[in-house]
mmCIF file of C-alpha atoms in Angstrom:
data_model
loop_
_atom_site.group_PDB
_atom_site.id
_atom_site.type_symbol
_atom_site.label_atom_id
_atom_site.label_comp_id
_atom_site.label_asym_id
_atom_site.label_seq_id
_atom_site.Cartn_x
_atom_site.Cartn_y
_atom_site.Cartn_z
ATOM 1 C CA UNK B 316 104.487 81.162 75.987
ATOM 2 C CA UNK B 317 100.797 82.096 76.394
ATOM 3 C CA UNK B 318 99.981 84.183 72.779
ATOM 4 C CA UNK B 319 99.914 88.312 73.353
ATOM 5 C CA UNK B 320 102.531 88.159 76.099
ATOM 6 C CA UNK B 321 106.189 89.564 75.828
ATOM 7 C CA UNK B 322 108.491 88.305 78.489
ATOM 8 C CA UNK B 323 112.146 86.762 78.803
ATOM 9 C CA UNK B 324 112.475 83.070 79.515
ATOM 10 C CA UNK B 325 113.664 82.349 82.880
ATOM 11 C CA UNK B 326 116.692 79.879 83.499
ATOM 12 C CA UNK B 327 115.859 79.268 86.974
ATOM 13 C CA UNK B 328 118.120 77.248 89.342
ATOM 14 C CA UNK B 329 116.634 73.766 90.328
ATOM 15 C CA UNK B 330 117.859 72.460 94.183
ATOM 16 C CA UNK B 331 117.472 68.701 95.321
ATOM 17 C CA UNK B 332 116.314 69.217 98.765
ATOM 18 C CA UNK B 333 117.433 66.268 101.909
ATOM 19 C CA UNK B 334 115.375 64.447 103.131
ATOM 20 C CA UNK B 335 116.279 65.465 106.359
ATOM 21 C CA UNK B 336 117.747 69.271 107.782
ATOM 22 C CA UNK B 337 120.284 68.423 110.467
ATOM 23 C CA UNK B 338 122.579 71.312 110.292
ATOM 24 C CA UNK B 339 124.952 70.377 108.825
ATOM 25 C CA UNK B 340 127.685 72.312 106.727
ATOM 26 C CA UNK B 341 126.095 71.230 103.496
ATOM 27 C CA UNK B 342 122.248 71.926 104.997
ATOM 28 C CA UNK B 343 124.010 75.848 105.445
ATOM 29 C CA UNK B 344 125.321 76.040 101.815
ATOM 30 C CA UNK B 345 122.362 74.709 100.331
ATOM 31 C CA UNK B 346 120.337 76.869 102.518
ATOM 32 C CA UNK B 347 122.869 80.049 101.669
ATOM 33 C CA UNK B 348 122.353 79.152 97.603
ATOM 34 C CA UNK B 349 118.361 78.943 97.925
ATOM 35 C CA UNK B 350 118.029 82.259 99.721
ATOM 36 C CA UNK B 351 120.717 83.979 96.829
ATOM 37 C CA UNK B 352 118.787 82.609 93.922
ATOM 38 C CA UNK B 353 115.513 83.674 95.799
ATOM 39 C CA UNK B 354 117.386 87.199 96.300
ATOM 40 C CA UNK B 355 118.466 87.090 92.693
ATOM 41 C CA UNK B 356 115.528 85.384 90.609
ATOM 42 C CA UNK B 357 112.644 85.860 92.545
ATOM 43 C CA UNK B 358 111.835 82.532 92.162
ATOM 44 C CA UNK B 359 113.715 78.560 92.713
ATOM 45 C CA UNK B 360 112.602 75.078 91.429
ATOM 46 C CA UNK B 361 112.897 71.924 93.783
ATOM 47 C CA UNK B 362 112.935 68.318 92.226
ATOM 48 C CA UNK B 363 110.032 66.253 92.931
ATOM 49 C CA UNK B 364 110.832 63.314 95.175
ATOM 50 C CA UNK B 365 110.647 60.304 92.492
ATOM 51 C CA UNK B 366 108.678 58.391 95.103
ATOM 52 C CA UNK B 367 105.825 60.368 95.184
ATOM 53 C CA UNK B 368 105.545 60.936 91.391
ATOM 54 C CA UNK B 369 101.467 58.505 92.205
ATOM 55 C CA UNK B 370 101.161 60.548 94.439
ATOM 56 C CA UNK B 371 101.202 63.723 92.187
ATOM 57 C CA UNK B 372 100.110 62.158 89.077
ATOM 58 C CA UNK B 373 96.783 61.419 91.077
ATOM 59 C CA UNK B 374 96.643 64.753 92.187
ATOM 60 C CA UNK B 375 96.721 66.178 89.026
ATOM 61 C CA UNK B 376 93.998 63.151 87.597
ATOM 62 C CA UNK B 377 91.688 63.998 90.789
ATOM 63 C CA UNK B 378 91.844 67.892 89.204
ATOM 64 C CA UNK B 379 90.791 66.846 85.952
ATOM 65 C CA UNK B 380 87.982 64.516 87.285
ATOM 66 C CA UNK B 381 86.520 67.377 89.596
ATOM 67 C CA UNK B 382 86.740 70.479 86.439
ATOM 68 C CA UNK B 383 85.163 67.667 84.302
ATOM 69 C CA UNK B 384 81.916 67.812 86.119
ATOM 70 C CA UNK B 385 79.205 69.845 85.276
ATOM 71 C CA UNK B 386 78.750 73.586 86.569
ATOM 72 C CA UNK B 387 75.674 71.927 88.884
ATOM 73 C CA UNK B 388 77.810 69.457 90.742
ATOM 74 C CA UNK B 389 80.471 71.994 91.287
ATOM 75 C CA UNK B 390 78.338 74.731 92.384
ATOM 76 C CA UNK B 391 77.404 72.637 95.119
ATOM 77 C CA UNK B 392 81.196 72.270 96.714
ATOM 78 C CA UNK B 393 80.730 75.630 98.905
ATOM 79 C CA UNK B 394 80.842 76.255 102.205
ATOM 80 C CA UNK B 395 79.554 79.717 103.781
ATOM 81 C CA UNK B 396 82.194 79.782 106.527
ATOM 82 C CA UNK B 397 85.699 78.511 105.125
ATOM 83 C CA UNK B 398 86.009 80.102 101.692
ATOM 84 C CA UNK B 399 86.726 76.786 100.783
ATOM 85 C CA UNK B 400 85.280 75.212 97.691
ATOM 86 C CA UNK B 401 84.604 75.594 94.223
ATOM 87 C CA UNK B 402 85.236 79.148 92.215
ATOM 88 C CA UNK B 403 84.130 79.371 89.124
ATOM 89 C CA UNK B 404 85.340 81.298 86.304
ATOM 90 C CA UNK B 405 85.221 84.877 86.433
ATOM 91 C CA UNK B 406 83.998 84.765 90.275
ATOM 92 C CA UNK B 407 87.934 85.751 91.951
ATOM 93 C CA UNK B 408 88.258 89.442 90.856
ATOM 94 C CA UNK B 409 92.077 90.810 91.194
ATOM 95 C CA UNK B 410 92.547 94.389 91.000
ATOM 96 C CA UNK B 411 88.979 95.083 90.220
ATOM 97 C CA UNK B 412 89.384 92.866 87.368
ATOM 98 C CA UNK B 413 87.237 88.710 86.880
ATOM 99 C CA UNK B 414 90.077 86.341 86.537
ATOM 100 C CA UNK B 415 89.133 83.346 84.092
ATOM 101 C CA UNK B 416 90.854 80.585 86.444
ATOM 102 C CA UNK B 417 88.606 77.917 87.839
ATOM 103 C CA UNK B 418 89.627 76.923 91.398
ATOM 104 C CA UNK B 419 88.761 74.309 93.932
ATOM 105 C CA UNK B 420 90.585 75.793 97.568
ATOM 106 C CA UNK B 421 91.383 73.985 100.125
ATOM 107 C CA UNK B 422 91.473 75.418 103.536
ATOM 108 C CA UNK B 423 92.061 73.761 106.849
ATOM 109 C CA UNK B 424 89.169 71.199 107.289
ATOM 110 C CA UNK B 425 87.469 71.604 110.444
ATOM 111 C CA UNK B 426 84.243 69.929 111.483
ATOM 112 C CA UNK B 427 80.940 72.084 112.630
ATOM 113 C CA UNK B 428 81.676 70.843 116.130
ATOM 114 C CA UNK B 429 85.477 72.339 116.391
ATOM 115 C CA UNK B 430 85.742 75.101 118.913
ATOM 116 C CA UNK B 431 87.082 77.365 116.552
ATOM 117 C CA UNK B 432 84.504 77.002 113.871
ATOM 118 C CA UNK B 433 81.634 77.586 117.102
ATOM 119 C CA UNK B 434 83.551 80.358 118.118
ATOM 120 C CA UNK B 435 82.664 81.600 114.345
ATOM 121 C CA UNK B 436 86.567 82.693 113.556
ATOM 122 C CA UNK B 437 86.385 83.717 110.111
ATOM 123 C CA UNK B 438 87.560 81.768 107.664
ATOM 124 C CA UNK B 439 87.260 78.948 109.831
ATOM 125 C CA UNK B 440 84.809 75.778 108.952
ATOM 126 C CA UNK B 441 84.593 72.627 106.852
ATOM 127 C CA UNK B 442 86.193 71.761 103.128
ATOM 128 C CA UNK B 443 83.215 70.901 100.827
ATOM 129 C CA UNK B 444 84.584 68.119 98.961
ATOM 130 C CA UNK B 445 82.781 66.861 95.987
ATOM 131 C CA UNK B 446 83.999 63.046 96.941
ATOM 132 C CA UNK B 447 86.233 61.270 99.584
ATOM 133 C CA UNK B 448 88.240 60.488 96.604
ATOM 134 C CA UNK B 449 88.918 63.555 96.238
ATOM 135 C CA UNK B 450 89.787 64.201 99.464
ATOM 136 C CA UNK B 451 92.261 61.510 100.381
ATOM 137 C CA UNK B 452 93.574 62.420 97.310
ATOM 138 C CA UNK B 453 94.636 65.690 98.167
ATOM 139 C CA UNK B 454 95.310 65.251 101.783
ATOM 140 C CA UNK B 455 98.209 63.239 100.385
ATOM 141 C CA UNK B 456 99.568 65.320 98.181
ATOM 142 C CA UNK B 457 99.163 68.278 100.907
ATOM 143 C CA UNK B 458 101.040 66.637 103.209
ATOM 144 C CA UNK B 459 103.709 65.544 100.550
ATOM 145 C CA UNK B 460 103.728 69.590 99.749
ATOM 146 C CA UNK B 461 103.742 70.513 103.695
ATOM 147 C CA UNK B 462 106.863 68.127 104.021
ATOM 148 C CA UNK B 463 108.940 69.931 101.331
ATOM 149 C CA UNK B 464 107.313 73.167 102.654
ATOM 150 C CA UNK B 465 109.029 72.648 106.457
ATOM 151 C CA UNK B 466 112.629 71.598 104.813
ATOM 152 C CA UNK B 467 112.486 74.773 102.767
ATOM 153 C CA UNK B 468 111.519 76.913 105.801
ATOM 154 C CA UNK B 469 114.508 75.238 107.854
ATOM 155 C CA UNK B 470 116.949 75.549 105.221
ATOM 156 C CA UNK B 471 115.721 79.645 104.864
ATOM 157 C CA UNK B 472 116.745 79.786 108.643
ATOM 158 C CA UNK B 473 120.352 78.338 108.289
ATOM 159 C CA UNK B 474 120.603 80.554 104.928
ATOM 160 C CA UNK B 475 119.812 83.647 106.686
ATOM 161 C CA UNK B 476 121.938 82.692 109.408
ATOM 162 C CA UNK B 477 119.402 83.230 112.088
ATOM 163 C CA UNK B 478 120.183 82.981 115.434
ATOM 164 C CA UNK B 479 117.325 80.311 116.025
ATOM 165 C CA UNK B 480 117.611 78.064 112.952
ATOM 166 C CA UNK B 481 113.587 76.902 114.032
ATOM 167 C CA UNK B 482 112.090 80.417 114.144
ATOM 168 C CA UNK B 483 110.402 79.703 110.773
ATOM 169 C CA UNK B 484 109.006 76.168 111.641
ATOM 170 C CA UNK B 485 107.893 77.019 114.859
ATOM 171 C CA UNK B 486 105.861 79.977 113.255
ATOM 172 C CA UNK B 487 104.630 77.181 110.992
ATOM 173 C CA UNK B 488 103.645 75.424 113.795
ATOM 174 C CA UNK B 489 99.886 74.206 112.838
ATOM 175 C CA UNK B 490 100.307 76.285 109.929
ATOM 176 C CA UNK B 491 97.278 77.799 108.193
ATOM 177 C CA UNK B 492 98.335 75.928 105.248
ATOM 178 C CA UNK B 493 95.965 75.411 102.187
ATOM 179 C CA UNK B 494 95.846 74.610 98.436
ATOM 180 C CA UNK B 495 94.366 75.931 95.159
ATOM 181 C CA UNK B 496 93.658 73.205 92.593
ATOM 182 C CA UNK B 497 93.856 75.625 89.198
ATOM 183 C CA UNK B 498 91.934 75.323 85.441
ATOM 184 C CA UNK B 499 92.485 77.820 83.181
ATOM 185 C CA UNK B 500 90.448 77.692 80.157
ATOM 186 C CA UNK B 501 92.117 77.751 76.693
ATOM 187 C CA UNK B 502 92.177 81.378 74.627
ATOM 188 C CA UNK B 503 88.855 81.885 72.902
ATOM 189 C CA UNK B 504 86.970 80.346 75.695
ATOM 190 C CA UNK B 505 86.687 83.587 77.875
ATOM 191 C CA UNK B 506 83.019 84.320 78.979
ATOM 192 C CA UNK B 507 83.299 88.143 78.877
ATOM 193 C CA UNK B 508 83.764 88.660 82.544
ATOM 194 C CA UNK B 509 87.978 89.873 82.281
ATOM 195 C CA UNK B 510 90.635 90.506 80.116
ATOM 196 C CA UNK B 511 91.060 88.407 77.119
ATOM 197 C CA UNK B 512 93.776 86.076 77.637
ATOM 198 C CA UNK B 513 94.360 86.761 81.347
ATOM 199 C CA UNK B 514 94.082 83.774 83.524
ATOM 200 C CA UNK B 515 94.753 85.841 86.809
ATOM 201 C CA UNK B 516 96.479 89.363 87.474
ATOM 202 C CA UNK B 517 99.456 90.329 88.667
ATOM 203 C CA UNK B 518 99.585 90.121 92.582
ATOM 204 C CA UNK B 519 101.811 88.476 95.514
ATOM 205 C CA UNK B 520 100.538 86.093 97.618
ATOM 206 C CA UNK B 521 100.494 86.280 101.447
ATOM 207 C CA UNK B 522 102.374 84.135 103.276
ATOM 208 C CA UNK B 523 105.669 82.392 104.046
ATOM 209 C CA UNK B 524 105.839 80.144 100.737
ATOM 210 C CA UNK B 525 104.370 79.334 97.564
ATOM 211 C CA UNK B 526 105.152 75.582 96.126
ATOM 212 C CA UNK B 527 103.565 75.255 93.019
ATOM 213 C CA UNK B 528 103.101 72.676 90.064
ATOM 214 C CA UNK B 529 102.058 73.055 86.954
ATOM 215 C CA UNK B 530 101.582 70.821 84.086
ATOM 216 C CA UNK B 531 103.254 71.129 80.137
ATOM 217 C CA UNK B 532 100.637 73.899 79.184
ATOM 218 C CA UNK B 533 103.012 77.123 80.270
ATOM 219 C CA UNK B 534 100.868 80.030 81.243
ATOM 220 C CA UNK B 535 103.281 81.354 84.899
ATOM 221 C CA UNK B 536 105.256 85.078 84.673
ATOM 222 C CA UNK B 537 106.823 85.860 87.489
ATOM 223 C CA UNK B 538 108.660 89.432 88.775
ATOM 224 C CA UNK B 539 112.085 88.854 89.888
ATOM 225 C CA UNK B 540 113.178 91.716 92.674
ATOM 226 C CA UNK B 541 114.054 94.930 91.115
ATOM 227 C CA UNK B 542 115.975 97.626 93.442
ATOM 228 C CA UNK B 543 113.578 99.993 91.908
ATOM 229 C CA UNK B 544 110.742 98.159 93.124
ATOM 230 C CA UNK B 545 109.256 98.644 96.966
ATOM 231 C CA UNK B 546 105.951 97.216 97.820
ATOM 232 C CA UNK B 547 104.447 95.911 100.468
ATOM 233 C CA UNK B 548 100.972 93.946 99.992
ATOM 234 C CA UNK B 549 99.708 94.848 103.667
ATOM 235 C CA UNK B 550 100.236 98.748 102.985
ATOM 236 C CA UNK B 551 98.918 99.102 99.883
ATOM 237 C CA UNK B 552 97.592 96.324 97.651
ATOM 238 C CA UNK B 553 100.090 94.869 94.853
ATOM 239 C CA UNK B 554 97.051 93.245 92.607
ATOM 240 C CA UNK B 555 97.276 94.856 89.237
ATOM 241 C CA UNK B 556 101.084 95.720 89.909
ATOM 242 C CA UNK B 557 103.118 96.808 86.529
ATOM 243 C CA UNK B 558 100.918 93.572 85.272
ATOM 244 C CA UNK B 559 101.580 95.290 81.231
ATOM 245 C CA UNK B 560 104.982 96.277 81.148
ATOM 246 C CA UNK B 561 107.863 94.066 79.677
ATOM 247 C CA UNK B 562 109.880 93.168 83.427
ATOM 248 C CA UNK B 563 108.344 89.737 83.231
ATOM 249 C CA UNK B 564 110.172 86.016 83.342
ATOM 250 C CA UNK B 565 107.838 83.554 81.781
ATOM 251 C CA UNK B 566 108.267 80.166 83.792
ATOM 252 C CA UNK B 567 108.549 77.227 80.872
ATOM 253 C CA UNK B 568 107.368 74.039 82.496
ATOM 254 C CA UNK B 569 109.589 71.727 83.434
ATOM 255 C CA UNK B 570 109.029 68.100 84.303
ATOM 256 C CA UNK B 571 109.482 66.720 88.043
ATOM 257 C CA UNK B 572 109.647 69.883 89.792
ATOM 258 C CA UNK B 573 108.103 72.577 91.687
ATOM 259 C CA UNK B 574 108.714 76.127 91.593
ATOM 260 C CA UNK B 575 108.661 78.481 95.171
ATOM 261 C CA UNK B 576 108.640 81.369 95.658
ATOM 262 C CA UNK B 577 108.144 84.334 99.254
ATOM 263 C CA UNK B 578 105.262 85.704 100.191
ATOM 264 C CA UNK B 579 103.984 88.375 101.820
ATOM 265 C CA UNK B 580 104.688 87.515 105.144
ATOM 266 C CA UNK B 581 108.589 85.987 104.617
ATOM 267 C CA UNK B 582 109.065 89.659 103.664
ATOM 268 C CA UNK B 583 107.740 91.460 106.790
ATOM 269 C CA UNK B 584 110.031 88.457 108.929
ATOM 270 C CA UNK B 585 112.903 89.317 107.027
ATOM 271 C CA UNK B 586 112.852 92.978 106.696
ATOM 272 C CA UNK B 587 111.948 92.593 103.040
ATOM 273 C CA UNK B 588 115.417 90.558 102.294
ATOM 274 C CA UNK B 589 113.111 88.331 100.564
ATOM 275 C CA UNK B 590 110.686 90.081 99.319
ATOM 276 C CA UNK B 591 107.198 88.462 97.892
ATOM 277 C CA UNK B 592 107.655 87.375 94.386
ATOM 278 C CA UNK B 593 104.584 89.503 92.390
ATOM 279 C CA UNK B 594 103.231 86.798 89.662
ATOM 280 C CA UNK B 595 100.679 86.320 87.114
ATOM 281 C CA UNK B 596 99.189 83.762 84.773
ATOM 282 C CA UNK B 597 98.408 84.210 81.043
ATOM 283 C CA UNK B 598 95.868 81.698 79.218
ATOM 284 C CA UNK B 599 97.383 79.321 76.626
ATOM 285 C CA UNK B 600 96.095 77.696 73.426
ATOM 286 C CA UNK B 601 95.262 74.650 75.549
ATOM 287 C CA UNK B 602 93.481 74.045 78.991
ATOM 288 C CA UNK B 603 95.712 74.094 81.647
ATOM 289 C CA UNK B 604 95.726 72.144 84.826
ATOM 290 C CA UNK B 605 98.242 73.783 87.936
ATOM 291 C CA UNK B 606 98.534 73.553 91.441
ATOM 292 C CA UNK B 607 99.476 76.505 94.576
ATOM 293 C CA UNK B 608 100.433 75.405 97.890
ATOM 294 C CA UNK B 609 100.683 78.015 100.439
ATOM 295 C CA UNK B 610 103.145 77.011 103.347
ATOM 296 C CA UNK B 611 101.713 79.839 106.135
ATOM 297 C CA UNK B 612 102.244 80.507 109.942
ATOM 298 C CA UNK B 613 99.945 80.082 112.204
ATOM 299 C CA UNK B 614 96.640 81.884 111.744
ATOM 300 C CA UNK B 615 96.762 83.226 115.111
ATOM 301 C CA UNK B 616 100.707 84.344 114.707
ATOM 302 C CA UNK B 617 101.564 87.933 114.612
ATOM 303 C CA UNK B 618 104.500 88.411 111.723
ATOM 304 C CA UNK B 619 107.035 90.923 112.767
ATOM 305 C CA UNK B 620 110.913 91.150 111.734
ATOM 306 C CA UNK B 621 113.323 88.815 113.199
ATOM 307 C CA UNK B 622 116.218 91.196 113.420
ATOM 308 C CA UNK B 623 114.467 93.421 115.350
ATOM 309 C CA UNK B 624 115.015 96.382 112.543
ATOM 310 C CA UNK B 625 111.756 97.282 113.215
ATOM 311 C CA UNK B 626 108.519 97.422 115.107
ATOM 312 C CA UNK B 627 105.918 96.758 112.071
ATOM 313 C CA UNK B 628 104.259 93.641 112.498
ATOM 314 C CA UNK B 629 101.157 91.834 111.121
ATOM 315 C CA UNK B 630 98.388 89.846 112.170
ATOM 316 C CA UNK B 631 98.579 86.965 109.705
ATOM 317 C CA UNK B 632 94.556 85.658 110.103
ATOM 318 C CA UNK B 633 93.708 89.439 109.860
ATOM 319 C CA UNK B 634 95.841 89.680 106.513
ATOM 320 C CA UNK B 635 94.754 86.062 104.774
ATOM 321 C CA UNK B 636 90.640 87.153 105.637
ATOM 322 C CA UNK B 637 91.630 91.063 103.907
ATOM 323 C CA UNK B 638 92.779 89.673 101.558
ATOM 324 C CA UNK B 639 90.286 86.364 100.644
ATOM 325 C CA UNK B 640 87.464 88.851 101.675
ATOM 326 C CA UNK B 641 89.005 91.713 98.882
ATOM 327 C CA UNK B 642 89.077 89.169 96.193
ATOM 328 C CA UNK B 643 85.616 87.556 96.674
ATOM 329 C CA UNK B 644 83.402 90.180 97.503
ATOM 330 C CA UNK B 645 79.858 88.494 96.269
ATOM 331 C CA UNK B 646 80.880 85.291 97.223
ATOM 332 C CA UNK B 647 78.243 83.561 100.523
ATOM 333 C CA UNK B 648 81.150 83.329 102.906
ATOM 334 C CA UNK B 649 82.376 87.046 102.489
ATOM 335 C CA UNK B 650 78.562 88.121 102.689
ATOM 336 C CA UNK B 651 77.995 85.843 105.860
ATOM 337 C CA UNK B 652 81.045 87.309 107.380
ATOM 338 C CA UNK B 653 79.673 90.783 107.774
ATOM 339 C CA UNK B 654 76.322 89.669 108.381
ATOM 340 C CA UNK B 655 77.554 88.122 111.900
ATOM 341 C CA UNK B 656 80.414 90.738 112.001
ATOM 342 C CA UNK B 657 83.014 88.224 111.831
ATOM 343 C CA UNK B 658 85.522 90.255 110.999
ATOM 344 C CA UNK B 659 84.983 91.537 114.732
ATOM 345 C CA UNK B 660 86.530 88.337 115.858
ATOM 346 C CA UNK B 661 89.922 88.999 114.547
ATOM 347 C CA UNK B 662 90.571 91.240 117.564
ATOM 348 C CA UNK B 663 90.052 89.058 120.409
ATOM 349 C CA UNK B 664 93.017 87.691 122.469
ATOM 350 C CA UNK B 665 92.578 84.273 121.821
ATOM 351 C CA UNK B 666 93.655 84.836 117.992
ATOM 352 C CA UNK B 667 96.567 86.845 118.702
ATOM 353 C CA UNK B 668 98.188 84.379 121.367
ATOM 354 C CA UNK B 669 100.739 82.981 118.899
ATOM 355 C CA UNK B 670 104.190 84.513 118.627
#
């Protein structure tokens, strides 16, 4: 466990998921036991496919090979329109605070010449990759994550029992999916920016589902649900939440899995059921190299409850730019955003015409 942090050590259930979800009895039990432990722990792990351990070995290599250049060559792997790119250390601020994570994000990579990226919708435009190494490296692995990501979404339909067991993969439907490639500096290496010893704050992320991977450096706490806990991240921001207090399950790494856990958006759908899973990461004595996949709806789909229990909903493209736009502040695409009053785009039709 990262030094200066008091926690208790989860014991968190591990599922093997099928390669295919037809249905069947067992996809409903399955589906019944990964929405209890989600209910229960805040948090599952799913084993890694053995025939795609390349695939995520070179994932993890391509990480190394991109944090290993220098501060130059990384600085140039922005791009003013997606939010994509390289973040360096002390640049992502949660709850007012610099995290010390290094990140390389990948958003949906869209040429200049797609219609949505000339329309200027925010958060819309090209991935800067350093290499096309790089890239085809990570494509791969994305789509190996967005694969496990639509299982887990169909299974969370038969375990909820809803009455259309594709209400979450349609909503998934050209998904606003993306990918944070994740260094986090050993302790002592801090640049004066945060906290000593925090790698990033306490906060829940804001989608459908987080898959994430990290290697044998531990450093992940995660908050399982506590019934004297209500949040919601859309109301009123969760960065910062109880991030000092003892509630916290450290997540030990474990070999050939992948933890998941809600977000922000499986909460609204559900009626908060399964609510978003606040986490946090805590620097180690070592580097450390990890990996957070965010399975999403549609940008243009507006998020409301599926039992009808309600009449909240939420724009998820208006939620995902709040929130990038909250936690980079200084950064070009944030400033370029208000400079061509981007954020004015968010209300037109044509990005509220999924539901």
């Amino acid at each position: 466990m990262p030094p200066g942090y008091k926690a208790s050590v989860g014991n968190l259930q591990t599922f093997e998921l099928p390669k295919e979800i037809t249905a069947s009895p067992e996809d409903f039990k399955l589906g019944r036991a990964i929405v209890d432990a989600w209910r229960k722990d805040g948090i599952i792990q799913i084993k890694m496919d053995p025939s795609h351990a390349k695939t995520v070995r070179k994932a993890f290599e391509a990480s190394r090979n991109f944090f290993s250049l220098s501060r130059e060559e990384k600085a140039k792997c922005v791009d003013s329109q997606s939010f994509a790119g390289y973040i360096a250390s002390g640049e992502e601020i949660t709850n007012g605070v610099s995290d010390y994570s290094e990140i390389f994000t990948v958003t949906k990579d869209l040429p200049p010449s797609d219609p949505r990226v000339q329309a200027k919708w925010p958060c819309h435009g090209p991935c800067p990759w350093p290499n096309a190494g790089m890239r085809d490296t990570v494509k791969e692995y994305m789509d190996y994550l967005g694969s496990n990501g639509e299982r887990l979404l169909a299974l969370t339909a038969l375990g909820l029992e809803l009455p259309d067991p594709n209400a979450l993969t349609n909503l998934a439907s050209d998904g606003w999916h993306h990918l944070r490639i994740l260094r986090f500096p050993k302790t002592g290496d801090e640049n004066g920016a945060g906290t000593k010893g925090r790698g990033i704050g306490s906060h829940t992320d804001y989608g459908l589902l987080v898959i994430a991977a990290q290697d044998d450096v531990g450093g992940l706490f995660i908050r399982p649900p506590y019934p004297d806990e209500q949040f919601k991240n859309w109301e009123k921001s969760t960065a910062g939440m109880a991030e000092n207090d003892d509630r916290w399950v450290y997540v030990p790494p474990e070999d050939g899995v992948f933890t998941v856990f809600p977000g922000d958006m499986m909460q609204l759908i559900t009626n908060n059921h399964l609510p978003s899973t606040p986490h946090k990461v805590g620097m180690n004595s070592r580097e450390r190299y990890a990996f957070a996949y965010f399975h999403e709806p549609n940008f243009c789909a507006n998020i409301k409850s599926l039992d009808g229990a309600h009449d909240e909903q939420m724009h998820y493209g208006t939620h995902f730019t709040n929130m990038f736009m909250r936690n980079y502040p200084e950064r070009i695409t944030a400033k370029r955003m208000k400079e061509e009053n981007r954020m004015d785009v968010l209300d037109k039709p044509e990005l509220h015409r999924f539901n």
